[in-house]
Short mmCIF file of C-alpha atoms in Angstrom, two decimals:
data_model
loop_
_atom_site.label_atom_id
_atom_site.label_comp_id
_atom_site.label_asym_id
_atom_site.label_seq_id
_atom_site.Cartn_x
_atom_site.Cartn_y
_atom_site.Cartn_z
CA MET A 1 -4.56 4.21 95.93
CA LYS A 2 -1.22 4.18 96.70
CA LYS A 3 -1.09 1.12 94.19
CA LYS A 4 -2.79 2.20 91.97
CA LEU A 5 -0.87 5.90 92.06
CA SER A 6 2.62 3.60 91.71
CA PHE A 7 1.52 1.47 88.58
CA PHE A 8 0.10 4.44 86.94
CA ILE A 9 3.94 6.80 87.70
CA VAL A 10 5.41 2.88 86.59
CA ILE A 11 3.35 2.59 83.26
CA PHE A 12 3.46 6.60 82.72
CA CYS A 13 7.57 6.46 83.05
CA TYR A 14 8.17 3.78 80.50
CA ALA A 15 6.00 4.63 77.90
CA ILE A 16 8.36 8.79 78.15
CA ALA A 17 10.70 6.21 78.18
CA THR A 18 10.04 4.30 74.54
CA ALA A 19 8.77 7.31 73.25
CA GLN A 20 12.47 9.34 72.79
CA SER A 21 14.18 9.24 70.57
CA THR A 22 16.51 6.64 69.18
CA ASN A 23 18.76 7.95 66.86
CA MET A 24 21.69 5.65 66.26
CA ASP A 25 25.58 6.29 65.08
CA ARG A 26 27.93 3.42 63.96
CA LYS A 27 30.43 3.98 66.22
CA TYR A 28 34.21 2.96 65.26
CA PHE A 29 36.53 0.06 66.47
CA GLY A 30 39.53 -1.95 65.42
CA VAL A 31 40.33 -4.79 65.18
CA SER A 32 43.04 -7.76 64.22
CA HIS A 33 43.17 -10.87 63.36
CA ILE A 34 44.78 -13.72 60.69
CA LYS A 35 42.88 -14.12 57.54
CA LEU A 36 41.93 -17.84 57.44
CA PRO A 37 42.65 -19.42 53.73
CA SER A 38 40.65 -21.38 51.62
CA SER A 39 43.08 -24.22 50.69
CA PRO A 40 45.23 -24.23 53.74
CA ILE A 41 48.52 -26.23 53.74
CA LEU A 42 47.88 -27.13 57.31
CA ASP A 43 51.32 -28.08 58.79
CA ASP A 44 53.04 -25.27 59.44
CA SER A 45 56.77 -26.91 58.52
CA LYS A 46 55.84 -27.79 54.98
CA ARG A 47 54.62 -23.61 54.87
CA THR A 48 57.34 -23.25 51.67
CA PHE A 49 57.27 -22.42 48.13
CA SER A 50 59.64 -21.10 45.31
CA THR A 51 58.94 -18.85 42.16
CA ASN A 52 60.81 -17.69 39.65
CA SER A 53 59.65 -14.42 40.38
CA LYS A 54 60.50 -11.53 43.16
CA PHE A 55 56.56 -9.58 43.32
CA ILE A 56 55.39 -13.01 44.71
CA SER A 57 54.90 -13.27 48.03
CA LEU A 58 52.48 -15.43 50.38
CA TYR A 59 51.84 -14.79 53.96
CA GLY A 60 53.29 -17.61 57.15
CA PHE A 61 55.09 -19.08 53.93
CA SER A 62 59.07 -19.33 53.88
CA LYS A 63 60.35 -18.70 50.57
CA VAL A 64 63.23 -21.10 49.20
CA ASN A 65 65.43 -21.82 46.48
CA SER A 66 64.06 -25.33 46.54
CA GLY A 67 61.81 -28.29 47.57
CA ALA A 68 59.02 -26.16 48.77
CA THR A 69 55.20 -27.37 48.95
CA LEU A 70 54.35 -24.69 46.17
CA ASP A 71 56.09 -24.08 43.06
CA ILE A 72 54.28 -20.65 41.80
CA ILE A 73 56.10 -19.73 38.21
CA LEU A 74 54.57 -16.48 37.10
CA ASP A 75 54.26 -16.11 32.84
CA TYR A 76 54.07 -12.13 31.98
CA GLN A 77 52.92 -11.96 28.05
CA GLY A 78 53.52 -8.77 27.92
CA ILE A 79 51.43 -5.84 26.87
CA VAL A 80 49.38 -6.09 23.15
CA VAL A 81 48.69 -2.61 21.72
CA ASP A 82 45.33 -2.52 18.89
CA ASP A 83 45.40 -0.74 15.91
CA TYR A 84 44.19 3.14 16.69
CA ASP A 85 41.43 4.46 15.60
CA ILE A 86 40.22 7.60 15.22
CA VAL A 87 36.39 8.54 15.94
CA GLN A 88 33.86 11.31 14.06
CA HIS A 89 32.01 13.06 15.85
CA LYS A 90 29.31 15.15 15.11
CA VAL A 91 28.77 18.79 16.87
CA GLU A 92 25.89 20.87 16.07
CA ASP A 93 26.81 23.80 17.55
CA ARG A 94 23.10 25.87 18.05
CA ASP A 95 22.41 29.73 19.30
CA SER A 96 20.25 30.40 22.39
CA ASP A 97 17.04 29.93 20.56
CA GLY A 98 18.11 26.51 19.84
CA LYS A 99 18.82 27.12 16.02
CA LEU A 100 21.47 25.39 14.74
CA ILE A 101 24.01 26.72 13.22
CA ARG A 102 26.28 24.82 11.82
CA THR A 103 27.14 21.11 11.61
CA ARG A 104 31.15 20.37 12.48
CA TYR A 105 32.54 16.95 12.97
CA GLU A 106 35.82 16.26 15.85
CA TYR A 107 37.97 13.25 15.85
CA GLN A 108 38.49 11.72 18.65
CA VAL A 109 41.90 8.77 18.88
CA VAL A 110 40.76 5.44 20.24
CA VAL A 111 42.87 3.00 21.60
CA ASN A 112 42.82 -0.98 23.33
CA TYR A 113 45.79 -2.31 25.72
CA ASN A 114 45.74 -5.34 26.76
CA SER A 115 48.09 -7.16 29.25
CA ARG A 116 47.75 -10.33 30.53
CA ALA A 117 49.85 -12.87 32.98
CA ALA A 118 49.25 -16.17 33.93
CA ILE A 119 50.43 -18.10 37.14
CA GLN A 120 51.58 -21.84 37.07
CA ILE A 121 51.23 -23.57 40.96
CA SER A 122 52.06 -27.04 41.35
CA ASN A 123 51.39 -28.52 44.97
CA SER A 124 53.43 -31.34 46.31
CA LEU A 125 51.54 -32.50 49.06
CA THR A 126 49.02 -33.20 46.73
CA GLY A 127 50.68 -33.86 42.81
CA GLU A 128 47.84 -31.35 41.66
CA SER A 129 49.08 -28.69 39.14
CA ASN A 130 47.06 -25.47 38.54
CA GLN A 131 47.16 -22.53 35.72
CA GLU A 132 45.42 -19.34 36.77
CA HIS A 133 44.65 -16.67 33.39
CA TYR A 134 45.13 -12.64 34.38
CA LEU A 135 43.94 -9.97 32.02
CA GLU A 136 44.08 -5.71 32.67
CA ASN A 137 42.61 -3.74 29.68
CA ASN A 138 42.33 0.18 29.66
CA ILE A 139 40.63 2.12 26.58
CA PHE A 140 42.95 4.97 26.09
CA LYS A 141 40.81 8.05 24.58
CA SER A 142 41.80 10.97 23.66
CA GLY A 143 40.98 14.36 23.46
CA MET A 144 39.07 16.19 20.54
CA TYR A 145 40.81 17.73 17.65
CA ARG A 146 39.68 19.76 14.72
CA SER A 147 40.85 17.97 11.86
CA TYR A 148 41.94 13.98 11.61
CA GLU A 149 45.68 14.19 10.54
CA ASN A 150 45.70 16.04 14.48
CA ALA A 151 43.67 13.84 16.27
CA LYS A 152 47.27 11.14 14.85
CA LYS A 153 49.56 13.36 14.94
CA TYR A 154 48.48 13.53 18.85
CA TYR A 155 49.16 9.79 18.44
CA VAL A 156 51.51 8.96 16.25
CA GLY A 157 53.80 12.01 18.22
CA ASN A 158 52.90 10.74 21.70
CA GLY A 159 52.11 6.93 21.46
CA ASN A 160 55.16 5.02 22.99
CA SER A 161 54.89 7.27 26.41
CA ILE A 162 51.25 6.48 26.50
CA LYS A 163 51.83 2.69 25.94
CA LYS A 164 54.69 2.73 28.76
CA ARG A 165 52.49 4.30 30.99
CA TYR A 166 50.04 1.60 30.75
CA ARG A 167 51.87 -0.89 31.12
CA SER A 168 53.51 0.08 33.72
CA GLU A 169 50.13 0.40 35.30
CA GLN A 170 48.66 -2.49 33.88
CA TRP A 171 51.50 -4.77 35.35
CA VAL A 172 50.96 -3.33 39.07
CA ARG A 173 47.28 -4.42 38.50
CA LEU A 174 48.03 -7.98 37.70
CA ILE A 175 50.70 -8.27 40.44
CA ARG A 176 48.35 -7.16 42.73
CA ARG A 177 45.54 -9.13 42.08
CA ILE A 178 48.04 -12.20 41.23
CA LYS A 179 49.26 -11.66 45.31
CA SER A 180 45.84 -11.30 46.34
CA ASP A 181 44.53 -14.69 44.99
CA LEU A 182 47.53 -16.53 46.39
CA ASN A 183 46.91 -15.06 49.04
CA GLU A 184 42.77 -15.59 49.70
CA ILE A 185 43.46 -19.73 48.48
CA TYR A 186 46.57 -20.06 50.72
CA GLY A 187 48.15 -17.56 52.93
CA TYR A 188 47.57 -16.05 56.93
CA VAL A 189 47.24 -12.16 55.93
CA PRO A 190 47.27 -10.46 58.99
CA PHE A 191 44.21 -8.08 58.69
CA GLU A 192 43.83 -4.81 60.88
CA VAL A 193 41.01 -2.39 60.43
CA ASN A 194 39.63 0.92 61.82
CA ASN A 195 36.51 0.80 60.40
CA GLU A 196 34.70 -1.71 62.09
CA THR A 197 30.89 -0.27 64.06
CA LEU A 198 28.69 -0.96 66.77
CA LEU A 199 25.47 0.73 66.94
CA ILE A 200 25.04 3.28 69.34
CA LEU A 201 22.39 5.89 70.13
CA SER A 202 23.38 9.40 69.83
CA SER A 203 20.33 10.27 71.71
CA LYS A 204 20.73 12.70 74.67
CA LYS A 205 17.42 11.99 75.71
CA HIS A 206 16.90 8.20 75.60
CA PRO A 207 16.92 6.55 79.26
CA GLU A 208 19.81 4.33 77.82
CA TYR A 209 21.93 7.21 75.96
CA THR A 210 24.38 7.61 78.75
CA THR A 211 24.99 3.39 78.92
CA HIS A 212 25.32 2.98 75.06
CA GLN A 213 28.30 5.45 75.38
CA LYS A 214 30.00 3.82 78.54
CA LEU A 215 29.46 0.12 76.54
CA TYR A 216 30.90 1.55 73.44
CA THR A 217 33.85 3.31 75.26
CA GLU A 218 35.01 0.03 76.98
CA ALA A 219 34.18 -2.54 74.10
CA LYS A 220 36.58 0.07 72.24
CA THR A 221 39.29 0.63 74.53
CA ILE A 222 39.22 -3.70 74.78
CA PHE A 223 39.47 -3.94 71.00
CA GLU A 224 42.68 -1.66 70.98
CA ARG A 225 44.37 -4.39 72.97
CA MET A 226 43.48 -6.70 69.66
CA LYS A 227 46.41 -8.72 67.97
CA TYR A 228 46.09 -10.87 65.68
CA ASN A 229 49.47 -12.62 66.86
CA GLU A 230 48.32 -13.12 70.46
CA PRO A 231 45.05 -14.81 72.47
CA ILE A 232 42.04 -13.61 72.38
CA GLU A 233 40.72 -15.27 75.98
CA GLY A 234 41.38 -12.42 78.55
CA LEU A 235 39.44 -10.53 75.81
CA ALA A 236 36.57 -12.18 75.77
CA LEU A 237 36.36 -12.36 79.71
CA ARG A 238 36.45 -8.55 79.69
CA LEU A 239 34.00 -8.19 76.69
CA LYS A 240 31.33 -11.01 78.97
CA PRO A 241 30.25 -8.40 81.00
CA ILE A 242 29.56 -5.65 78.19
CA ILE A 243 27.79 -7.90 75.92
CA GLY A 244 25.15 -8.66 79.25
CA SER A 245 24.50 -5.70 79.01
CA PHE A 246 23.59 -5.33 75.77
CA GLU A 247 21.10 -8.55 76.47
CA GLU A 248 20.28 -6.44 79.53
CA ILE A 249 18.97 -3.73 77.61
CA THR A 250 16.43 -6.45 75.20
CA THR A 251 15.04 -7.38 78.03
CA LYS A 252 14.03 -3.46 79.29
CA TYR A 253 12.03 -3.15 75.41
CA THR A 254 9.95 -6.10 74.50
CA GLY A 255 7.10 -4.17 72.71
CA THR A 256 6.57 -4.26 68.60
CA LYS A 257 6.81 -0.28 68.07
CA ARG A 258 10.21 0.63 65.83
CA LYS A 259 11.34 2.24 68.46
CA GLU A 260 11.92 -0.72 70.75
CA ARG A 261 12.87 -3.08 67.51
CA LYS A 262 15.81 -0.58 66.54
CA ILE A 263 16.21 -0.44 70.82
CA ARG A 264 16.23 -4.44 70.42
CA HIS A 265 18.34 -3.97 66.79
CA ALA A 266 21.00 -2.63 68.04
CA SER A 267 21.64 -4.85 71.41
CA TYR A 268 21.65 -8.10 68.56
CA PHE A 269 24.05 -6.26 66.56
CA ASN A 270 26.76 -5.36 68.72
CA ILE A 271 26.51 -8.73 70.46
CA ALA A 272 26.77 -10.51 67.09
CA LYS A 273 29.83 -8.37 66.00
CA MET A 274 31.59 -8.91 69.62
CA HIS A 275 31.31 -12.99 69.16
CA TYR A 276 32.23 -12.62 65.90
CA TYR A 277 35.93 -11.12 65.97
CA MET A 278 35.38 -13.08 69.15
CA ASP A 279 35.87 -15.96 66.68
CA ASN A 280 32.15 -17.25 68.21
CA ALA A 281 30.53 -18.32 64.95
CA GLU A 282 27.66 -19.95 66.73
CA GLU A 283 26.96 -17.13 68.59
CA THR A 284 27.29 -14.87 66.10
CA ARG A 285 24.81 -16.69 63.72
CA LYS A 286 22.20 -17.03 67.10
CA TYR A 287 22.05 -13.36 67.45
CA GLY A 288 22.05 -13.06 63.48
CA GLN A 289 18.50 -14.92 63.62
CA LYS A 290 17.37 -12.59 66.26
CA ILE A 291 17.89 -9.43 64.34
CA ILE A 292 16.02 -11.50 61.20
CA ASP A 293 13.70 -11.95 63.88
CA ASN A 294 13.27 -8.55 65.10
CA ASP A 295 12.34 -7.98 61.86
CA PHE A 296 14.07 -4.22 62.04
CA ASN A 297 16.95 -4.40 59.21
CA VAL A 298 16.72 -8.08 58.14
CA SER A 299 19.26 -7.36 55.56
CA GLU A 300 22.18 -6.99 57.69
CA GLY A 301 20.87 -10.17 60.20
CA ARG A 302 20.92 -11.80 56.76
CA ARG A 303 25.13 -10.45 56.38
CA LEU A 304 25.77 -11.13 59.86
CA ILE A 305 24.46 -15.43 59.24
CA GLY A 306 26.55 -15.18 55.75
CA LEU A 307 29.78 -14.45 57.69
CA ALA A 308 29.51 -17.00 60.99
CA ASP A 309 29.10 -19.37 58.19
CA ARG A 310 32.20 -18.24 56.31
CA LEU A 311 33.51 -18.09 59.02
CA LYS A 312 32.85 -21.58 60.49
CA GLU A 313 33.87 -23.05 57.39
CA ARG A 314 37.04 -20.71 57.02
CA LEU A 315 37.91 -22.80 61.29
CA ALA A 316 36.43 -26.19 60.56
CA VAL A 317 38.68 -25.80 56.89
CA ASN A 318 42.03 -25.04 58.31
CA GLN A 319 41.20 -27.11 61.76
CA LEU A 320 41.37 -24.34 64.04
CA SER A 321 39.39 -22.59 67.08
CA SER A 322 40.86 -19.34 66.46
CA ARG A 323 41.32 -16.47 63.51
CA HIS A 324 44.72 -15.24 67.10
CA PHE A 325 47.78 -16.60 66.15
CA ASP A 326 51.53 -15.93 65.22
CA ILE A 327 53.22 -16.18 61.82
CA ILE A 328 56.27 -16.77 59.86
CA THR A 329 56.55 -15.21 57.09
CA GLU A 330 60.98 -15.78 55.61
CA ASP A 331 63.17 -15.63 52.52
CA LEU A 332 64.86 -17.93 52.61
CA THR A 333 66.91 -17.58 49.21
CA ASP A 334 69.34 -16.10 48.09
CA ILE A 335 68.66 -14.99 44.06
CA ASP A 336 70.06 -12.10 42.59
CA TYR A 337 67.12 -11.51 39.99
CA SER A 338 68.46 -8.08 38.38
CA ASN A 339 70.33 -10.21 35.67
CA VAL A 340 67.56 -11.65 34.70
CA PRO A 341 66.47 -10.95 31.18
CA GLU A 342 62.78 -9.85 30.43
CA GLU A 343 61.40 -12.27 28.36
CA GLN A 344 62.01 -14.93 30.77
CA GLU A 345 60.59 -14.03 33.54
CA GLY A 346 58.22 -11.27 33.02
CA ASN A 347 59.72 -7.62 33.78
CA PHE A 348 61.66 -8.86 36.77
CA ASN A 349 63.59 -5.91 36.51
CA LYS A 350 60.38 -3.96 36.67
CA GLN A 351 59.44 -1.86 40.34
CA GLU A 352 56.23 -2.30 41.58
CA GLN A 353 55.52 1.37 43.57
CA ASP A 354 53.40 1.42 46.67
CA GLU A 355 51.59 4.24 46.49
CA ASP A 356 51.78 7.29 48.29
CA PRO A 357 49.15 8.43 50.33
CA SER A 358 49.49 12.05 49.93
CA GLU A 359 49.95 11.31 46.68
CA ASN A 360 46.47 9.89 45.64
CA ILE A 361 43.23 12.43 45.61
CA ILE A 362 40.24 13.17 47.99
CA ALA A 363 36.68 11.20 48.38
CA TYR A 364 33.85 11.19 50.11
CA LEU A 365 32.14 7.62 50.68
CA ILE A 366 28.78 8.54 51.72
CA THR A 367 27.68 4.94 53.82
CA SER A 368 24.20 3.53 53.41
CA THR A 369 23.49 5.19 56.90
CA ASN A 370 24.28 8.97 55.46
CA ASP A 371 27.68 8.53 57.84
CA THR A 372 30.15 10.76 54.84
CA ILE A 373 33.41 9.50 55.06
CA THR A 374 36.14 11.80 54.40
CA ALA A 375 39.28 9.75 52.19
CA GLN A 376 41.94 9.16 49.54
CA ILE A 377 41.74 7.53 46.73
CA SER A 378 45.13 6.04 44.11
CA SER A 379 44.58 6.45 40.37
CA THR A 380 45.60 2.34 40.50
CA ASN A 381 41.76 1.55 42.85
CA ILE A 382 39.60 4.05 40.71
CA ASN A 383 40.76 1.52 38.37
CA LYS A 384 38.74 -1.26 40.25
CA ILE A 385 36.15 -0.02 41.72
CA GLY A 386 33.51 -2.24 41.59
CA TYR A 387 31.90 -4.34 44.00
CA THR A 388 33.75 -2.59 46.63
CA ALA A 389 36.92 0.64 46.91
CA GLU A 390 39.98 1.01 48.19
CA LEU A 391 40.10 4.48 50.02
CA TYR A 392 43.15 5.32 52.22
CA VAL A 393 41.37 6.30 55.59
CA LYS A 394 42.97 8.41 58.38
CA ASP A 395 42.91 6.23 61.44
CA SER A 396 42.41 7.69 65.04
CA ASN A 397 46.27 7.89 65.87
CA GLY A 398 46.08 9.65 62.49
CA GLY A 399 48.12 6.87 60.56
CA ILE A 400 46.47 5.98 57.03
CA GLN A 401 45.37 2.60 56.46
CA LEU A 402 43.87 0.87 53.62
CA ASN A 403 40.24 0.05 54.05
CA THR A 404 37.35 -1.52 51.57
CA PHE A 405 33.77 -0.46 51.73
CA LYS A 406 31.23 -2.88 49.68
CA ALA A 407 29.05 -1.24 47.35
CA GLU A 408 25.55 -3.20 49.36
CA GLU A 409 26.84 -0.87 52.68
CA THR A 410 27.51 2.25 50.18
CA LYS A 411 25.14 5.05 48.64
CA THR A 412 27.40 7.16 46.77
CA LEU A 413 31.37 7.67 46.53
CA ALA A 414 32.08 10.64 45.04
CA LEU A 415 36.48 11.70 43.81
CA ALA A 416 37.30 15.23 43.67
CA ASN A 417 38.81 15.08 40.48
CA GLY A 418 35.08 14.88 39.22
CA GLU A 419 33.50 11.04 39.13
CA ILE A 420 30.53 10.02 40.67
CA TYR A 421 30.21 6.80 41.61
CA THR A 422 26.81 5.38 42.82
CA THR A 423 25.80 1.82 43.79
CA LEU A 424 23.11 0.66 41.27
CA ILE A 425 21.38 -3.59 41.33
CA PHE A 426 21.87 -4.90 38.04
CA ASP A 427 23.01 -7.58 36.20
CA GLU A 428 26.74 -7.56 34.90
CA ILE A 429 27.84 -9.60 31.76
CA SER A 430 31.32 -7.95 31.25
CA THR A 431 32.83 -10.87 34.65
CA ASP A 432 32.10 -14.10 35.38
CA LYS A 433 30.93 -13.36 39.00
CA LYS A 434 27.51 -12.31 38.58
CA VAL A 435 27.22 -10.70 41.60
CA SER A 436 23.42 -10.49 42.79
CA GLY A 437 23.85 -7.35 44.88
CA PRO A 438 24.27 -3.65 44.41
CA LYS A 439 27.95 -2.84 42.08
CA PHE A 440 29.62 0.48 42.64
CA VAL A 441 28.41 2.54 39.10
CA LYS A 442 30.72 5.32 37.28
CA THR A 443 28.15 7.54 36.85
CA LEU A 444 27.89 9.60 33.40
CA HIS A 445 24.51 11.08 32.71
CA GLN A 446 21.73 11.43 35.09
CA SER A 447 18.05 12.86 34.63
CA ASP A 448 14.95 12.43 35.40
CA GLN A 449 14.13 11.07 32.19
CA ILE A 450 17.27 8.34 32.28
CA THR A 451 20.64 7.95 33.59
CA LEU A 452 23.56 6.15 32.57
CA HIS A 453 26.67 4.13 34.03
CA LEU A 454 30.28 2.65 33.69
CA PHE A 455 30.64 -0.41 35.04
CA ASN A 456 33.53 -2.22 35.87
CA GLY A 457 35.77 0.82 32.40
CA LYS A 458 33.81 -1.18 30.44
CA GLU A 459 29.99 -2.61 30.90
CA LEU A 460 27.18 0.84 30.20
CA VAL A 461 23.97 0.47 32.18
CA LEU A 462 21.56 2.31 31.34
CA LYS A 463 18.14 3.23 34.78
CA ALA A 464 14.95 4.40 34.09
CA PRO A 465 12.86 6.77 36.67
CA ASP A 466 10.32 3.98 37.50
CA THR A 467 12.87 0.94 38.68
CA ASP A 468 15.26 0.47 40.85
CA LYS A 469 17.12 -2.05 39.12
CA GLY A 470 19.97 -0.88 35.49
CA VAL A 471 19.76 -3.03 32.39
CA SER A 472 23.76 -3.99 30.78
CA THR A 473 23.61 -2.70 26.91
CA LEU A 474 25.49 -6.45 26.76
CA THR A 475 22.81 -7.54 27.03
CA PRO A 476 21.47 -9.58 23.20
CA ASP A 477 18.96 -7.63 23.49
CA PHE A 478 20.88 -4.62 22.71
CA VAL A 479 23.73 -6.19 21.38
CA PHE A 480 20.90 -7.26 18.53
CA GLY A 481 18.07 -5.03 18.73
CA ILE A 482 19.62 -1.24 20.11
CA HIS A 483 17.58 0.75 18.10
CA LYS A 484 13.86 -1.00 19.16
CA LYS A 485 15.88 -0.41 23.70
CA LEU A 486 15.90 2.92 23.12
CA ALA A 487 12.99 3.77 21.44
CA LEU A 488 11.33 2.27 23.89
CA TYR A 489 12.74 4.90 26.35
CA ALA A 490 12.29 7.32 24.54
CA GLU A 491 8.22 6.11 23.61
CA ASP A 492 7.61 9.95 25.30
CA CYS A 493 9.32 11.69 23.12
CA PRO A 494 8.32 10.75 19.64
CA LYS A 495 11.02 12.83 17.34
CA LEU A 496 13.87 11.26 19.39
CA GLN A 497 11.28 7.64 19.44
CA ASN A 498 12.40 8.34 15.69
CA ARG A 499 15.83 8.99 15.56
CA ALA A 500 15.96 5.93 17.64
CA ASN A 501 13.25 3.41 15.02
CA ASN A 502 16.01 5.10 12.22
CA ASN A 503 19.57 3.86 13.87
CA GLU A 504 20.55 7.30 14.52
CA PHE A 505 22.47 5.62 18.01
CA LYS A 506 25.05 2.84 18.56
CA ASN A 507 25.76 0.97 21.57
CA ASN A 508 28.62 2.62 22.15
CA GLN A 509 29.52 5.67 25.30
CA GLU A 510 29.72 8.00 23.13
CA SER A 511 26.17 7.82 20.81
CA LEU A 512 24.08 6.21 24.37
CA LEU A 513 25.59 9.44 26.15
CA GLU A 514 24.06 11.60 23.05
CA PHE A 515 20.51 9.81 23.34
CA CYS A 516 20.72 10.54 26.87
CA ARG A 517 21.44 14.12 26.70
CA ALA A 518 19.02 13.98 23.72
CA LEU A 519 16.23 12.11 26.05
CA SER A 520 16.33 14.69 28.66
CA ASN A 521 15.74 17.49 27.19
CA CYS A 522 13.34 15.32 24.49
CA GLU A 523 14.70 17.34 22.07
#
């Protein structure tokens, strides 16, 4: 009888334990390591480069006057300003009953600005020479004016200052892209962030809550000691019992119910993350597969396997077993660039301005797990929002770090200037990257009938409410048959459908905005 009673007590306690809430928080910790290059120069004594530009730099390399392994020539080709266009907009003023009072026209200046640059890279070790081309584009749109002449007068009076502003902004963006690409290929870049996450129980009544909180605190403290230029074997030894504790938790919850799978998922995720930052690619992959097999959040397992495979590949290419080692970055030249003519180098005398976070605007980022992160963003980084968003975030010590947030891990990015960016899946046309996953898009219009977004500053994307995927208006179907495509969207609004079939709407932002507003009101 006592044995039966004990058995039922055990079963009862287990049932209570598994019935507890399993809410999880993403708790932050910091990491530090070297970002390894895709085409490394393995002999560190040969990591030298020469260049004609004071703005070119390579982490882990010595900059020399001559005899370098890499010779990097920057050719800045300046800014090109297209002829300005004054666009006429039809405006209909209506009374409170919707009756047309009058029709009038407003005028807006539209100008295209393009800056181009190229770099030539010669590698004395391989004998190869490659050239890469870069383009930065902005479309300037003025405010609305009541007359054509007033719009023209505004641009004639302000054209030079507008050109100067875009020239400066585009120069900074070009240089940053070039340096980023060079360091991705050749550089050994120190990488430090404080926004990596572990999945930790937030449900205080759950029997594993105290253990989870303790393990997180211990892991966070260990990772705080991580330095990109110091060995991590000691840290790995300290993490071993923490990994063992998370592994032990998985043996307690072996059922198929969602809450039990969620507990196992958190343990596998945390173990995979710790192995990844201990440079254990195989173990990371192993636990990524466990996440997939556990069938709670399969995409997270696939993402971790992708990270593991890329880490394994980079370690192999660089003939290393760790991303933690010392590097030397130095300038051994004595070149004075101050007297070099601008047309020879492409603006040596321009000063690249590093953004001061205190001058940025406030941003709120909502992650895919519904966490809200308060941050700041620079005007330059607003223009770069696409596959990622670069935000300044305060760390635990009150310092400000520039962090990169992927679109696939985000729901919404709201800026204090009123701009809203959401994440959307669509097939982009305006770039060569063809990323299949979500991308940040700026919301121009949103209603229950249709939404209009802007990607990459120039690609308009429409999304109907009955689909999760957007459609670019740069596809051939839209370019050659905009009236047919819009008529399909307006099939429940006959009046608007007739307007679309009569080619009243064009494939540009202003006209598509007009169409979306009309569809939302069925006008």
